[in-house]
XYZ file of C-alpha atoms in Angstrom:
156
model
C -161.292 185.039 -33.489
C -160.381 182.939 -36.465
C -160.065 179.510 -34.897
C -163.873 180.347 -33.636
C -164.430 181.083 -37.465
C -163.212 178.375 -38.581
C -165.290 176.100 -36.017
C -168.249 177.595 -37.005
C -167.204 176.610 -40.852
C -166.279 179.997 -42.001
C -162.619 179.325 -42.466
C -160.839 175.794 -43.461
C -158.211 175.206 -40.507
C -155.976 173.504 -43.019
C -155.851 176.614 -44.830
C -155.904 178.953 -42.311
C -153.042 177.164 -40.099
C -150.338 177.713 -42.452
C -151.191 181.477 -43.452
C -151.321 181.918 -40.312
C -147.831 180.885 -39.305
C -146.380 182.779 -42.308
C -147.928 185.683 -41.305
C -146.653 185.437 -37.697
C -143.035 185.080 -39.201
C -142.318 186.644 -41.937
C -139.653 189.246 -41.940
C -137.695 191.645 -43.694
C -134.114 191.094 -42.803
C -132.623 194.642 -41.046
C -128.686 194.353 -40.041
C -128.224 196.183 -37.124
C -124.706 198.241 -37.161
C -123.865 198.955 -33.426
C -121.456 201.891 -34.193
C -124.087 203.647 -36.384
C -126.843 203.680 -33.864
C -125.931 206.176 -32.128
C -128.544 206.549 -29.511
C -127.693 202.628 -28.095
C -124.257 203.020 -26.290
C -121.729 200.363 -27.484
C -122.103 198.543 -23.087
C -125.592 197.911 -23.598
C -125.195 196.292 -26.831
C -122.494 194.058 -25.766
C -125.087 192.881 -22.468
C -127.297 192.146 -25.267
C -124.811 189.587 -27.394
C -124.370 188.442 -24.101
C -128.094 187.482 -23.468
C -128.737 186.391 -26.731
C -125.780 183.845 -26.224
C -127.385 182.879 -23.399
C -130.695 182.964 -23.820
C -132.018 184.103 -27.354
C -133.688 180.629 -28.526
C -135.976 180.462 -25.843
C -136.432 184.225 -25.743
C -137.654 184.246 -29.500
C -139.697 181.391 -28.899
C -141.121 182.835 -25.203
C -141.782 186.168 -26.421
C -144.306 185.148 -29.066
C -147.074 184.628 -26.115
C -145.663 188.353 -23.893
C -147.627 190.947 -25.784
C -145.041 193.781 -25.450
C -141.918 191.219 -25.613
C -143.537 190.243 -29.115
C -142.984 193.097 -30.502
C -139.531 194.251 -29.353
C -137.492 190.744 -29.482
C -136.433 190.647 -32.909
C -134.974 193.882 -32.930
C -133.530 192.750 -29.227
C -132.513 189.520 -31.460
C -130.787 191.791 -34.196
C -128.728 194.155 -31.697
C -127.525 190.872 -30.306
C -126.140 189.453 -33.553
C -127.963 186.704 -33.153
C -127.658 184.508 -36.328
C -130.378 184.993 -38.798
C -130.430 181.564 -39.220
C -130.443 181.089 -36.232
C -133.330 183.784 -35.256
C -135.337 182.316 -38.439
C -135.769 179.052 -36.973
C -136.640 179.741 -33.603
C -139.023 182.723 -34.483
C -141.189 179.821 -36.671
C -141.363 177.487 -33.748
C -142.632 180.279 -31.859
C -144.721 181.893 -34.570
C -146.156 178.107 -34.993
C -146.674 177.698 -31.075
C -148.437 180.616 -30.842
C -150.865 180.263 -33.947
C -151.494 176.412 -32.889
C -152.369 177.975 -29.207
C -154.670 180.785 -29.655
C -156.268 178.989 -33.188
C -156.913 175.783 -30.894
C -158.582 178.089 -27.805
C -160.298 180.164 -30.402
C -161.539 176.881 -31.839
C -162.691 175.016 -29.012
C -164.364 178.402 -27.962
C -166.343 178.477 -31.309
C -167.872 175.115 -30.876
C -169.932 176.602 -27.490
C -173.055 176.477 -28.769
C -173.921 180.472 -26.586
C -171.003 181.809 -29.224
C -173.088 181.111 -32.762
C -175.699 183.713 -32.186
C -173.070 185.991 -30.085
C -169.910 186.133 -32.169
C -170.388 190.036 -32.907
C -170.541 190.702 -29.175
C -167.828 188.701 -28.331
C -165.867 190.522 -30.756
C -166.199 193.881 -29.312
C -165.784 192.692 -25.904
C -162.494 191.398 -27.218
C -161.814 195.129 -29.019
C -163.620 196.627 -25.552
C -161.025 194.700 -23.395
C -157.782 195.645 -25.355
C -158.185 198.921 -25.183
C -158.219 198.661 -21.219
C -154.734 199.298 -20.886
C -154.471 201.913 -23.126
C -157.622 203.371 -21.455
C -156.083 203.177 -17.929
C -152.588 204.424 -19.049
C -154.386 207.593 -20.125
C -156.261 208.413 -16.790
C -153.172 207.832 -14.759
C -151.289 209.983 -17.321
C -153.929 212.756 -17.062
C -154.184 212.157 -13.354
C -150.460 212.870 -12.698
C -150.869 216.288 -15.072
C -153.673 217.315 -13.217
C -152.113 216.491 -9.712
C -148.665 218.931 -10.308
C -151.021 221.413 -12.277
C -153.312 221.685 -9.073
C -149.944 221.726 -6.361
C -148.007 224.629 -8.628
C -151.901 226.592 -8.791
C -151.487 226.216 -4.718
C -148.167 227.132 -4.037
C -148.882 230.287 -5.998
């Protein structure tokens, strides 16, 4: 939504690009003690050093564009003593990937000349569509209740 804002002159890309990218990486540094988290058994937290050895660069930089993944690797990143340093860099390539991706496709969208008289309705289509999941998560969640309400009301 803000690269089409900023094609349609409401926001100065060279202004918004780096806030942008700060925002997508800033970060409180957490230390994560693996013998006072007590609900994460000691195995699973040794797989995850072993990932992170592996694969962690890529996996900071690739989660930036999997919603869910987003969310979850830096903590992944943290149980795997990752270096901070290390995690630092690689979440600001990926922070900048991502902002120069979805700013450039929100851009180039802005500039269709149907979007300057539609931009509000485009914008709740875009809220409309993200709460999909949600939406269908709920159903299925009520639909399951319903179903083993409705069998134990029969077997009775």
């Amino acid at each position: 939504m803000a690269g089409a804002l900023a094609a349609q002159g409401s926001f100065a890309l060279p202004v918004l690009v780096p806030l942008l990218i700060a925002a997508a990486t800033l970060l409180r540094r957490r230390v994560a003690d693996g013998h006072r988290l007590r609900l994460i058994k000691r195995e699973y937290l040794t797989r995850t050093e072993g990932f992170f050895e592996r694969h962690g660069r890529k996996t900071v930089v690739l989660a930036r564009f999997v919603p869910v993944v987003r969310s979850v690797a830096p903590f992944v990143a943290a149980l795997g003593h990752m270096p901070f340093a290390s995690f630092l860099a690689y979440n600001a390539i990926g922070g900048a990937a991502w902002v120069a991706a979805l700013l450039g496709a929100g851009y180039a969208f802005g500039k269709l000349p149907w979007l300057g008289g539609h931009l509000t309705l485009v914008m709740l289509g875009i809220v409309a569509l993200s709460l999909v999941p949600g939406l269908i998560a709920w159903v299925r969640k009520r639909g399951n209740g319903d179903s083993r309400a409705t069998t134990i009301e029969d077997k009775a």
